[in-house]
mmCIF file of C-alpha atoms in Angstrom:
data_model
loop_
_atom_site.group_PDB
_atom_site.id
_atom_site.type_symbol
_atom_site.label_atom_id
_atom_site.label_comp_id
_atom_site.label_asym_id
_atom_site.label_seq_id
_atom_site.Cartn_x
_atom_site.Cartn_y
_atom_site.Cartn_z
ATOM 1 C CA MET Q 1 0.000 0.000 0.000
ATOM 2 C CA LYS Q 2 1.254 3.493 -0.876
ATOM 3 C CA TYR Q 3 1.045 6.582 1.285
ATOM 4 C CA PHE Q 4 1.768 10.299 1.471
ATOM 5 C CA VAL Q 5 3.432 11.547 4.639
ATOM 6 C CA PHE Q 6 3.634 14.953 6.322
ATOM 7 C CA ASN Q 7 6.567 14.804 8.756
ATOM 8 C CA LYS Q 8 8.754 17.825 8.066
ATOM 9 C CA THR Q 9 8.336 21.572 7.825
ATOM 10 C CA SER Q 10 8.390 21.683 4.020
ATOM 11 C CA ASP Q 11 5.407 19.293 3.889
ATOM 12 C CA TYR Q 12 3.293 21.922 5.625
ATOM 13 C CA THR Q 13 4.677 25.043 3.960
ATOM 14 C CA ARG Q 14 3.632 23.556 0.601
ATOM 15 C CA GLY Q 15 0.060 23.929 1.834
ATOM 16 C CA TYR Q 16 -1.632 27.130 2.947
ATOM 17 C CA GLY Q 17 -2.616 28.092 6.473
ATOM 18 C CA GLU Q 18 -4.128 31.009 8.345
ATOM 19 C CA HIS Q 19 -3.167 31.684 11.982
ATOM 20 C CA MET Q 20 -0.867 28.653 11.802
ATOM 21 C CA THR Q 21 2.830 28.114 12.447
ATOM 22 C CA TYR Q 22 4.874 25.219 11.089
ATOM 23 C CA HIS Q 23 7.680 23.129 12.524
ATOM 24 C CA SER Q 24 9.234 19.711 11.921
ATOM 25 C CA LYS Q 25 6.659 17.923 14.096
ATOM 26 C CA GLY Q 26 3.561 19.452 12.517
ATOM 27 C CA ILE Q 27 1.365 22.518 12.616
ATOM 28 C CA CYS Q 28 0.462 24.652 15.590
ATOM 29 C CA VAL Q 29 -2.163 27.328 16.122
ATOM 30 C CA GLU Q 30 -0.590 30.732 16.674
ATOM 31 C CA LYS Q 31 -0.174 31.681 20.307
ATOM 32 C CA ASP Q 32 -3.104 33.665 21.777
ATOM 33 C CA CYS Q 33 -5.142 33.093 18.599
ATOM 34 C CA GLN Q 34 -8.851 33.434 19.353
ATOM 35 C CA GLU Q 35 -10.041 33.226 15.741
ATOM 36 C CA ARG Q 36 -10.658 30.206 13.579
ATOM 37 C CA ALA Q 37 -7.374 28.760 12.325
ATOM 38 C CA SER Q 38 -7.277 26.794 9.083
ATOM 39 C CA PHE Q 39 -4.876 24.742 7.014
ATOM 40 C CA TRP Q 40 -5.248 23.616 3.400
ATOM 41 C CA SER Q 41 -3.023 20.671 2.563
ATOM 42 C CA ARG Q 42 -1.122 20.431 -0.674
ATOM 43 C CA ILE Q 43 -2.937 18.514 -3.409
ATOM 44 C CA LEU Q 44 -2.000 14.824 -3.294
ATOM 45 C CA ASP Q 45 -1.723 13.123 -6.675
ATOM 46 C CA SER Q 46 -2.188 9.334 -6.791
ATOM 47 C CA VAL Q 47 -1.401 9.417 -10.553
ATOM 48 C CA SER Q 48 -4.352 7.070 -11.281
ATOM 49 C CA ALA Q 49 -7.845 8.302 -12.094
ATOM 50 C CA GLY Q 50 -10.639 6.926 -9.936
ATOM 51 C CA THR Q 51 -8.341 6.048 -7.038
ATOM 52 C CA LEU Q 52 -10.139 4.833 -3.911
ATOM 53 C CA TRP Q 53 -8.406 6.391 -0.912
ATOM 54 C CA HIS Q 54 -7.914 4.203 2.153
ATOM 55 C CA ARG Q 55 -7.319 6.106 5.420
ATOM 56 C CA LEU Q 56 -5.756 9.133 7.104
ATOM 57 C CA THR Q 57 -3.822 9.031 10.372
ATOM 58 C CA CYS Q 58 -2.356 11.860 12.409
ATOM 59 C CA ASN Q 59 -0.876 12.602 15.797
ATOM 60 C CA ILE Q 60 -2.713 14.964 18.155
ATOM 61 C CA PRO Q 61 -0.375 15.391 21.167
ATOM 62 C CA LYS Q 62 -1.992 18.661 22.266
ATOM 63 C CA SER Q 63 -5.521 19.759 21.511
ATOM 64 C CA GLY Q 64 -5.954 22.415 24.189
ATOM 65 C CA GLY Q 65 -9.651 21.576 24.218
ATOM 66 C CA ALA Q 66 -10.029 23.009 20.714
ATOM 67 C CA MET Q 67 -12.751 21.908 18.322
ATOM 68 C CA MET Q 68 -11.271 20.478 15.108
ATOM 69 C CA ARG Q 69 -12.982 19.630 11.852
ATOM 70 C CA ILE Q 70 -11.518 18.136 8.690
ATOM 71 C CA SER Q 71 -12.997 18.267 5.192
ATOM 72 C CA PHE Q 72 -11.853 15.996 2.350
ATOM 73 C CA TYR Q 73 -11.966 16.935 -1.331
ATOM 74 C CA THR Q 74 -11.295 14.622 -4.288
ATOM 75 C CA SER Q 75 -11.386 14.911 -8.055
ATOM 76 C CA ASP Q 76 -9.932 13.428 -11.205
ATOM 77 C CA ASP Q 77 -9.270 16.948 -12.481
ATOM 78 C CA ILE Q 78 -8.138 19.982 -10.481
ATOM 79 C CA LEU Q 79 -9.228 22.437 -13.183
ATOM 80 C CA LEU Q 80 -12.663 23.950 -12.638
ATOM 81 C CA GLU Q 81 -14.686 25.680 -15.345
ATOM 82 C CA GLU Q 82 -16.427 28.781 -14.013
ATOM 83 C CA GLY Q 83 -18.177 30.708 -16.742
ATOM 84 C CA ASP Q 84 -15.589 31.680 -19.341
ATOM 85 C CA LYS Q 85 -12.733 31.159 -16.886
ATOM 86 C CA THR Q 86 -10.770 28.081 -15.907
ATOM 87 C CA LEU Q 87 -9.661 27.925 -12.272
ATOM 88 C CA ASP Q 88 -6.702 25.888 -11.067
ATOM 89 C CA ILE Q 89 -7.456 24.571 -7.566
ATOM 90 C CA LYS Q 90 -3.755 24.818 -6.604
ATOM 91 C CA GLU Q 91 -3.802 28.558 -7.348
ATOM 92 C CA VAL Q 92 -7.118 28.972 -5.539
ATOM 93 C CA LEU Q 93 -5.828 27.393 -2.329
ATOM 94 C CA HIS Q 94 -2.750 29.661 -2.270
ATOM 95 C CA ALA Q 95 -4.544 32.850 -3.317
ATOM 96 C CA GLU Q 96 -4.062 35.299 -0.441
ATOM 97 C CA GLN Q 97 -6.729 37.660 -1.802
ATOM 98 C CA LEU Q 98 -9.425 34.983 -1.345
ATOM 99 C CA THR Q 99 -10.987 34.447 2.060
ATOM 100 C CA LEU Q 100 -11.453 31.010 3.598
ATOM 101 C CA SER Q 101 -15.185 31.158 2.839
ATOM 102 C CA GLN Q 102 -14.533 31.985 -0.815
ATOM 103 C CA LYS Q 103 -12.088 29.101 -1.177
ATOM 104 C CA LYS Q 104 -14.552 26.697 0.429
ATOM 105 C CA GLU Q 105 -17.277 27.881 -1.937
ATOM 106 C CA ILE Q 106 -15.062 27.315 -4.998
ATOM 107 C CA CYS Q 107 -14.047 23.836 -3.741
ATOM 108 C CA GLN Q 108 -17.609 22.889 -2.784
ATOM 109 C CA PRO Q 109 -18.184 20.688 -5.896
ATOM 110 C CA PHE Q 110 -15.257 18.509 -4.793
ATOM 111 C CA LEU Q 111 -16.279 18.116 -1.140
ATOM 112 C CA ARG Q 112 -16.731 14.420 -0.289
ATOM 113 C CA LYS Q 113 -16.582 14.083 3.488
ATOM 114 C CA GLN Q 114 -16.609 16.383 6.522
ATOM 115 C CA LEU Q 115 -16.251 15.201 10.114
ATOM 116 C CA PRO Q 116 -14.455 15.904 13.431
ATOM 117 C CA LEU Q 117 -10.724 15.248 13.301
ATOM 118 C CA GLU Q 118 -9.667 11.899 14.770
ATOM 119 C CA PRO Q 119 -6.269 10.171 14.909
ATOM 120 C CA ASP Q 120 -7.487 7.518 12.437
ATOM 121 C CA ILE Q 121 -10.113 8.135 9.716
ATOM 122 C CA LEU Q 122 -11.292 5.716 7.014
ATOM 123 C CA LEU Q 123 -11.588 7.255 3.532
ATOM 124 C CA HIS Q 124 -13.201 4.344 1.676
ATOM 125 C CA SER Q 125 -15.929 6.522 0.149
ATOM 126 C CA LEU Q 126 -13.434 8.982 -1.379
ATOM 127 C CA LYS Q 127 -12.723 8.477 -5.069
ATOM 128 C CA GLY Q 128 -10.531 10.491 -7.420
ATOM 129 C CA ARG Q 129 -6.983 10.948 -8.636
ATOM 130 C CA TYR Q 130 -6.415 14.036 -6.485
ATOM 131 C CA LEU Q 131 -7.118 14.503 -2.793
ATOM 132 C CA TRP Q 132 -6.682 17.494 -0.513
ATOM 133 C CA PHE Q 133 -8.092 18.373 2.876
ATOM 134 C CA LEU Q 134 -9.020 21.415 4.922
ATOM 135 C CA LEU Q 135 -8.368 21.435 8.643
ATOM 136 C CA GLU Q 136 -10.330 23.972 10.704
ATOM 137 C CA ILE Q 137 -9.509 24.593 14.363
ATOM 138 C CA TYR Q 138 -11.600 26.617 16.785
ATOM 139 C CA PRO Q 139 -9.411 27.424 19.840
ATOM 140 C CA GLN Q 140 -10.968 27.121 23.275
ATOM 141 C CA GLY Q 141 -9.172 29.010 26.050
ATOM 142 C CA ALA Q 142 -5.432 29.512 26.305
ATOM 143 C CA GLY Q 143 -4.356 25.913 25.610
ATOM 144 C CA GLN Q 144 -2.029 25.301 22.679
ATOM 145 C CA THR Q 145 -3.109 23.085 19.775
ATOM 146 C CA GLU Q 146 -0.584 20.960 17.879
ATOM 147 C CA ILE Q 147 -1.188 18.382 15.153
ATOM 148 C CA GLY Q 148 1.320 16.518 13.025
ATOM 149 C CA ASP Q 149 2.604 13.380 11.329
ATOM 150 C CA PHE Q 150 -0.253 13.121 8.814
ATOM 151 C CA MET Q 151 -0.244 9.984 6.659
ATOM 152 C CA VAL Q 152 -2.701 9.365 3.814
ATOM 153 C CA TYR Q 153 -2.874 5.761 2.561
ATOM 154 C CA PHE Q 154 -4.070 4.628 -0.865
ATOM 155 C CA PRO Q 155 -5.514 2.793 -2.710
ATOM 156 C CA THR Q 156 -8.176 0.955 -0.737
ATOM 157 C CA GLU Q 157 -7.336 -2.717 -0.330
ATOM 158 C CA SER Q 158 -10.090 -4.388 1.629
ATOM 159 C CA TRP Q 159 -9.632 -7.823 3.128
ATOM 160 C CA SER Q 160 -13.091 -8.638 1.808
ATOM 161 C CA ALA Q 161 -11.408 -9.278 -1.565
ATOM 162 C CA ASP Q 162 -9.948 -12.464 -0.044
ATOM 163 C CA LEU Q 163 -13.353 -13.739 1.073
ATOM 164 C CA PRO Q 164 -15.764 -15.855 -0.990
ATOM 165 C CA GLU Q 165 -17.600 -13.936 -3.713
ATOM 166 C CA ILE Q 166 -20.862 -13.901 -1.776
ATOM 167 C CA TYR Q 167 -19.293 -11.458 0.690
ATOM 168 C CA ARG Q 168 -18.142 -9.057 -2.024
ATOM 169 C CA ARG Q 169 -20.664 -6.613 -3.393
ATOM 170 C CA ASP Q 170 -19.697 -4.336 -6.263
ATOM 171 C CA GLY Q 171 -20.419 -0.669 -5.779
ATOM 172 C CA GLU Q 172 -20.591 -0.887 -1.972
ATOM 173 C CA ASN Q 173 -17.066 0.140 -1.028
ATOM 174 C CA ASP Q 174 -18.246 1.595 2.268
ATOM 175 C CA SER Q 175 -20.252 -1.464 3.321
ATOM 176 C CA PHE Q 176 -20.405 -2.616 6.914
ATOM 177 C CA LEU Q 177 -18.177 -5.609 6.196
ATOM 178 C CA ASN Q 178 -15.450 -3.473 4.615
ATOM 179 C CA ARG Q 179 -15.502 -1.031 7.499
ATOM 180 C CA PHE Q 180 -15.514 -3.830 10.076
ATOM 181 C CA LEU Q 181 -12.544 -5.585 8.467
ATOM 182 C CA ALA Q 182 -10.744 -2.232 8.156
ATOM 183 C CA ILE Q 183 -10.397 -2.107 11.960
ATOM 184 C CA PHE Q 184 -8.199 -5.205 11.974
ATOM 185 C CA GLN Q 185 -6.569 -4.332 8.672
ATOM 186 C CA SER Q 186 -5.442 -0.976 10.067
ATOM 187 C CA LEU Q 187 -3.888 -2.683 13.095
ATOM 188 C CA TYR Q 188 -2.154 -5.164 10.818
ATOM 189 C CA ASP Q 189 -0.896 -2.472 8.414
ATOM 190 C CA ASP Q 190 0.436 -0.300 11.261
ATOM 191 C CA THR Q 191 2.219 -3.237 12.879
ATOM 192 C CA SER Q 192 3.743 -4.311 9.556
ATOM 193 C CA ARG Q 193 4.989 -0.784 8.847
ATOM 194 C CA GLN Q 194 6.487 -0.487 12.335
ATOM 195 C CA ILE Q 195 8.334 -3.780 11.840
ATOM 196 C CA LYS Q 196 9.698 -2.645 8.471
ATOM 197 C CA GLU Q 197 10.758 0.736 9.886
ATOM 198 C CA PHE Q 198 12.119 -0.659 13.152
ATOM 199 C CA VAL Q 199 15.658 -0.401 11.833
ATOM 200 C CA ASN Q 200 15.172 3.395 11.746
ATOM 201 C CA CYS Q 201 14.380 3.329 15.461
ATOM 202 C CA LEU Q 202 17.875 1.937 16.061
ATOM 203 C CA ASP Q 203 19.624 4.481 13.844
ATOM 204 C CA PRO Q 204 21.005 7.247 16.114
ATOM 205 C CA GLY Q 205 20.762 9.706 13.259
ATOM 206 C CA VAL Q 206 16.961 9.557 12.985
ATOM 207 C CA ALA Q 207 15.735 7.843 16.176
ATOM 208 C CA ALA Q 208 13.409 9.757 18.499
ATOM 209 C CA VAL Q 209 15.089 11.585 21.388
ATOM 210 C CA ASP Q 210 13.421 9.407 24.028
ATOM 211 C CA LEU Q 211 14.638 6.276 22.275
ATOM 212 C CA LEU Q 212 18.199 7.600 22.174
ATOM 213 C CA HIS Q 213 18.459 7.169 25.945
ATOM 214 C CA SER Q 214 17.325 3.548 25.657
ATOM 215 C CA ILE Q 215 19.923 2.883 22.960
ATOM 216 C CA ALA Q 216 22.528 4.533 25.186
ATOM 217 C CA SER Q 217 21.688 2.184 28.062
ATOM 218 C CA TRP Q 218 22.017 -0.848 25.750
ATOM 219 C CA LEU Q 219 25.482 0.366 24.704
ATOM 220 C CA ASP Q 220 26.579 1.093 28.282
ATOM 221 C CA VAL Q 221 26.715 4.854 27.810
ATOM 222 C CA GLU Q 222 26.358 6.185 31.340
ATOM 223 C CA GLU Q 223 24.437 9.361 32.136
ATOM 224 C CA PRO Q 224 23.169 10.091 28.601
ATOM 225 C CA TYR Q 225 21.414 13.212 29.896
ATOM 226 C CA MET Q 226 24.744 14.990 30.315
ATOM 227 C CA TRP Q 227 25.137 15.082 26.523
ATOM 228 C CA THR Q 228 23.270 17.357 24.151
ATOM 229 C CA GLU Q 229 21.099 15.651 21.545
ATOM 230 C CA GLY Q 230 23.663 16.226 18.805
ATOM 231 C CA GLN Q 231 26.539 14.951 20.951
ATOM 232 C CA LEU Q 232 24.599 11.848 21.987
ATOM 233 C CA ARG Q 233 23.662 11.019 18.386
ATOM 234 C CA TYR Q 234 27.316 11.323 17.334
ATOM 235 C CA LEU Q 235 28.512 9.222 20.299
ATOM 236 C CA LEU Q 236 26.032 6.426 19.573
ATOM 237 C CA ALA Q 237 26.770 6.499 15.842
ATOM 238 C CA HIS Q 238 30.519 6.096 16.543
ATOM 239 C CA THR Q 239 30.278 3.754 19.521
ATOM 240 C CA LYS Q 240 32.775 1.305 18.032
ATOM 241 C CA GLU Q 241 35.523 3.938 17.706
ATOM 242 C CA PHE Q 242 34.894 5.304 21.205
ATOM 243 C CA PHE Q 243 34.805 1.873 22.860
ATOM 244 C CA GLU Q 244 37.997 0.727 21.115
ATOM 245 C CA THR Q 245 39.923 3.619 22.682
ATOM 246 C CA ARG Q 246 38.130 3.664 26.046
ATOM 247 C CA GLY Q 247 40.594 3.582 28.957
ATOM 248 C CA THR Q 248 43.421 5.147 26.936
ATOM 249 C CA ALA Q 249 44.772 8.666 26.549
ATOM 250 C CA LYS Q 250 43.354 8.787 23.015
ATOM 251 C CA GLY Q 251 39.954 7.763 24.355
ATOM 252 C CA ILE Q 252 40.042 10.565 26.920
ATOM 253 C CA GLU Q 253 40.848 13.036 24.148
ATOM 254 C CA MET Q 254 37.936 11.802 22.036
ATOM 255 C CA TYR Q 255 35.373 11.988 24.841
ATOM 256 C CA VAL Q 256 36.544 15.403 26.080
ATOM 257 C CA LYS Q 257 36.618 16.825 22.553
ATOM 258 C CA LEU Q 258 33.061 15.639 21.959
ATOM 259 C CA TYR Q 259 31.886 17.207 25.236
ATOM 260 C CA THR Q 260 33.814 20.508 25.018
ATOM 261 C CA GLY Q 261 34.389 20.880 21.292
ATOM 262 C CA GLU Q 262 38.154 21.163 21.780
ATOM 263 C CA THR Q 263 40.922 18.568 22.067
ATOM 264 C CA PRO Q 264 42.395 18.579 25.620
ATOM 265 C CA PHE Q 265 45.996 18.003 26.707
ATOM 266 C CA VAL Q 266 46.407 14.601 28.357
ATOM 267 C CA ILE Q 267 49.639 14.333 30.373
ATOM 268 C CA GLU Q 268 50.805 10.912 31.559
ATOM 269 C CA TYR Q 269 53.819 10.087 33.754
ATOM 270 C CA GLN Q 270 55.966 8.906 30.868
ATOM 271 C CA ASP Q 271 55.331 12.148 28.963
ATOM 272 C CA TRP Q 272 57.441 14.211 31.369
ATOM 273 C CA GLU Q 273 59.589 11.564 33.055
ATOM 274 C CA GLY Q 274 62.511 12.260 30.722
ATOM 275 C CA PHE Q 275 62.630 15.970 31.669
ATOM 276 C CA GLN Q 276 63.150 15.409 35.412
ATOM 277 C CA ASP Q 277 66.873 16.313 35.262
ATOM 278 C CA SER Q 278 66.122 19.834 34.011
ATOM 279 C CA TYR Q 279 62.662 20.604 35.416
ATOM 280 C CA GLY Q 280 62.081 17.781 37.877
ATOM 281 C CA GLY Q 281 60.917 19.886 40.784
ATOM 282 C CA LEU Q 282 58.525 22.019 38.752
ATOM 283 C CA LEU Q 283 57.066 19.084 36.822
ATOM 284 C CA LYS Q 284 56.496 17.104 40.026
ATOM 285 C CA SER Q 285 54.603 20.035 41.543
ATOM 286 C CA LEU Q 286 52.419 20.339 38.453
ATOM 287 C CA TYR Q 287 51.820 16.704 37.551
ATOM 288 C CA GLU Q 288 52.929 14.870 40.733
ATOM 289 C CA ASP Q 289 55.474 12.066 40.777
ATOM 290 C CA GLU Q 290 52.943 9.260 40.474
ATOM 291 C CA PRO Q 291 52.849 6.710 37.582
ATOM 292 C CA TYR Q 292 49.170 5.960 38.209
ATOM 293 C CA ARG Q 293 47.963 9.496 37.739
ATOM 294 C CA VAL Q 294 46.783 11.231 34.547
ATOM 295 C CA THR Q 295 46.377 14.991 34.232
ATOM 296 C CA VAL Q 296 43.844 16.428 31.780
ATOM 297 C CA LEU Q 297 44.196 20.109 30.862
ATOM 298 C CA VAL Q 298 41.124 21.916 29.536
ATOM 299 C CA ARG Q 299 40.755 25.619 28.788
ATOM 300 C CA GLU Q 300 38.331 27.545 30.985
ATOM 301 C CA GLU Q 301 36.313 28.642 27.935
ATOM 302 C CA CYS Q 302 35.367 25.008 27.283
ATOM 303 C CA ILE Q 303 33.831 24.409 30.729
ATOM 304 C CA PRO Q 304 32.769 27.873 31.938
ATOM 305 C CA THR Q 305 30.459 26.726 34.763
ATOM 306 C CA TYR Q 306 30.881 24.606 37.865
ATOM 307 C CA LYS Q 307 28.187 22.271 36.542
ATOM 308 C CA ASP Q 308 30.201 21.667 33.361
ATOM 309 C CA HIS Q 309 33.305 21.021 35.439
ATOM 310 C CA CYS Q 310 31.576 18.401 37.602
ATOM 311 C CA ALA Q 311 29.937 16.709 34.593
ATOM 312 C CA LEU Q 312 33.260 16.468 32.743
ATOM 313 C CA LEU Q 313 35.017 15.084 35.800
ATOM 314 C CA ARG Q 314 32.336 12.395 36.236
ATOM 315 C CA MET Q 315 32.635 11.468 32.594
ATOM 316 C CA LEU Q 316 36.452 11.201 32.842
ATOM 317 C CA LYS Q 317 36.151 8.784 35.751
ATOM 318 C CA GLN Q 318 33.832 6.619 33.640
ATOM 319 C CA VAL Q 319 36.018 6.458 30.522
ATOM 320 C CA GLY Q 320 39.493 6.746 32.051
ATOM 321 C CA PRO Q 321 41.981 3.900 32.584
ATOM 322 C CA VAL Q 322 41.107 1.390 35.304
ATOM 323 C CA GLN Q 323 42.759 2.015 38.693
ATOM 324 C CA MET Q 324 44.162 5.329 37.489
ATOM 325 C CA GLU Q 325 43.481 8.674 39.131
ATOM 326 C CA ILE Q 326 42.488 11.469 36.769
ATOM 327 C CA ARG Q 327 43.115 15.116 37.662
ATOM 328 C CA LEU Q 328 41.193 17.737 35.767
ATOM 329 C CA VAL Q 329 42.994 21.075 35.509
ATOM 330 C CA VAL Q 330 41.219 24.149 34.166
ATOM 331 C CA LEU Q 331 43.580 26.498 32.332
ATOM 332 C CA LYS Q 332 42.939 30.111 33.309
ATOM 333 C CA PRO Q 333 43.568 32.755 30.625
ATOM 334 C CA TYR Q 334 46.480 34.362 32.495
ATOM 335 C CA ILE Q 335 50.232 33.939 32.870
ATOM 336 C CA PHE Q 336 51.332 32.577 36.242
ATOM 337 C CA ALA Q 337 54.938 31.761 36.978
ATOM 338 C CA ASP Q 338 55.521 28.080 37.778
ATOM 339 C CA GLU Q 339 51.847 27.312 37.097
ATOM 340 C CA TYR Q 340 49.806 25.926 34.214
ATOM 341 C CA SER Q 341 50.621 28.642 31.681
ATOM 342 C CA TYR Q 342 51.261 27.659 28.069
ATOM 343 C CA LEU Q 343 52.073 30.130 25.337
ATOM 344 C CA GLY Q 344 49.471 30.062 22.582
ATOM 345 C CA VAL Q 345 47.069 27.990 24.679
ATOM 346 C CA ASN Q 346 45.932 30.051 27.643
ATOM 347 C CA THR Q 347 48.320 32.990 27.503
ATOM 348 C CA VAL Q 348 48.628 36.112 25.392
ATOM 349 C CA LEU Q 349 51.682 38.359 25.206
ATOM 350 C CA GLY Q 350 50.547 41.950 25.392
ATOM 351 C CA GLN Q 351 49.928 44.909 27.691
ATOM 352 C CA TYR Q 352 47.598 44.413 30.625
ATOM 353 C CA GLU Q 353 45.154 47.216 31.405
ATOM 354 C CA GLY Q 354 43.136 47.407 34.585
ATOM 355 C CA ALA Q 355 39.363 47.763 34.422
ATOM 356 C CA ALA Q 356 38.046 51.306 34.908
ATOM 357 C CA LEU Q 357 35.389 51.666 37.629
ATOM 358 C CA ASP Q 358 34.894 55.377 37.061
ATOM 359 C CA ARG Q 359 36.829 58.198 35.498
ATOM 360 C CA GLY Q 360 39.456 58.244 38.234
ATOM 361 C CA GLY Q 361 39.710 54.721 39.624
ATOM 362 C CA ARG Q 362 41.048 51.495 38.147
ATOM 363 C CA LEU Q 363 40.727 47.886 39.311
ATOM 364 C CA ASP Q 364 44.018 46.006 38.949
ATOM 365 C CA PHE Q 365 44.438 42.241 38.882
ATOM 366 C CA THR Q 366 45.033 41.022 42.427
ATOM 367 C CA ALA Q 367 45.761 37.533 43.764
ATOM 368 C CA ILE Q 368 45.162 36.712 47.427
ATOM 369 C CA SER Q 369 47.046 33.750 48.891
ATOM 370 C CA ASP Q 370 47.327 32.271 52.358
ATOM 371 C CA GLU Q 371 51.053 31.587 51.899
#
């Protein structure tokens, strides 16, 4: 069975709405709108004349108590003769100079069904190559109304076709038997589609945000909420590379770069052991004379808040080498003698100017120490 889907912003902007806003998850009534909001869908072309349309589904996460009505229009030709003029329905629906009432009047000959909007609507009585619909929303109170993920299925394929001929009656496409079987057919079709599309649910690039956290737990990614959505999708998509380097200096670099956006400096004991003759005392004070200790240097701009600092430290303990202590050092943007000051990293050679408090006073840089 074929279908048209509305699941991104461009699907809605190709239609025409009044007092509506569009986003990737659907359409939304404008905030504080007290008037009738409406949305004309784009014209759906099945390519075959006399197509029998099957059903429409949609997601209504928020209704705000609003009254919603949907009208369906079908035709084998979207050109309408009106006197000596020929009207194109596509142009009519997008004509800003026409009011909603005028558009409805022009489309009246094509109106086939009108009913309250429901998440699942059978369209077995609708016949025609082209189909479009009008959604009308009457807001009630201050609640927000959102609707999205429209899917229109075609052509009608009733299970009654598999029954003995006595149960099939030509010309009665909307018979009780067809509608009764459609209940179970819809459940079957939805389940089959979910099974076919299940692989997409496991793809970090397109999976729903809520499902990302489940995938993270399956892959032993601790505290997935500490990552942004984009970071988590990248981490899950490259799990193999991250897990292969987990517990190594390279792994620490990869995780910290993903979290901060900048590659850190990872200093291990063997990195400075050979310089002890010249700078032994200074290096021991900075990195400590301990083979089972790793120092990670990160610029202050990368973790500006205390919350970021704590989150990064927790993450380092999770991905660092086993039985190794990890020290996280934040590089301040100043030059301190015998401290963590590195030219071109967190230092700038230039003239320091104190901050002016008023026209006569200046606030100089001051360090207070208990030594």
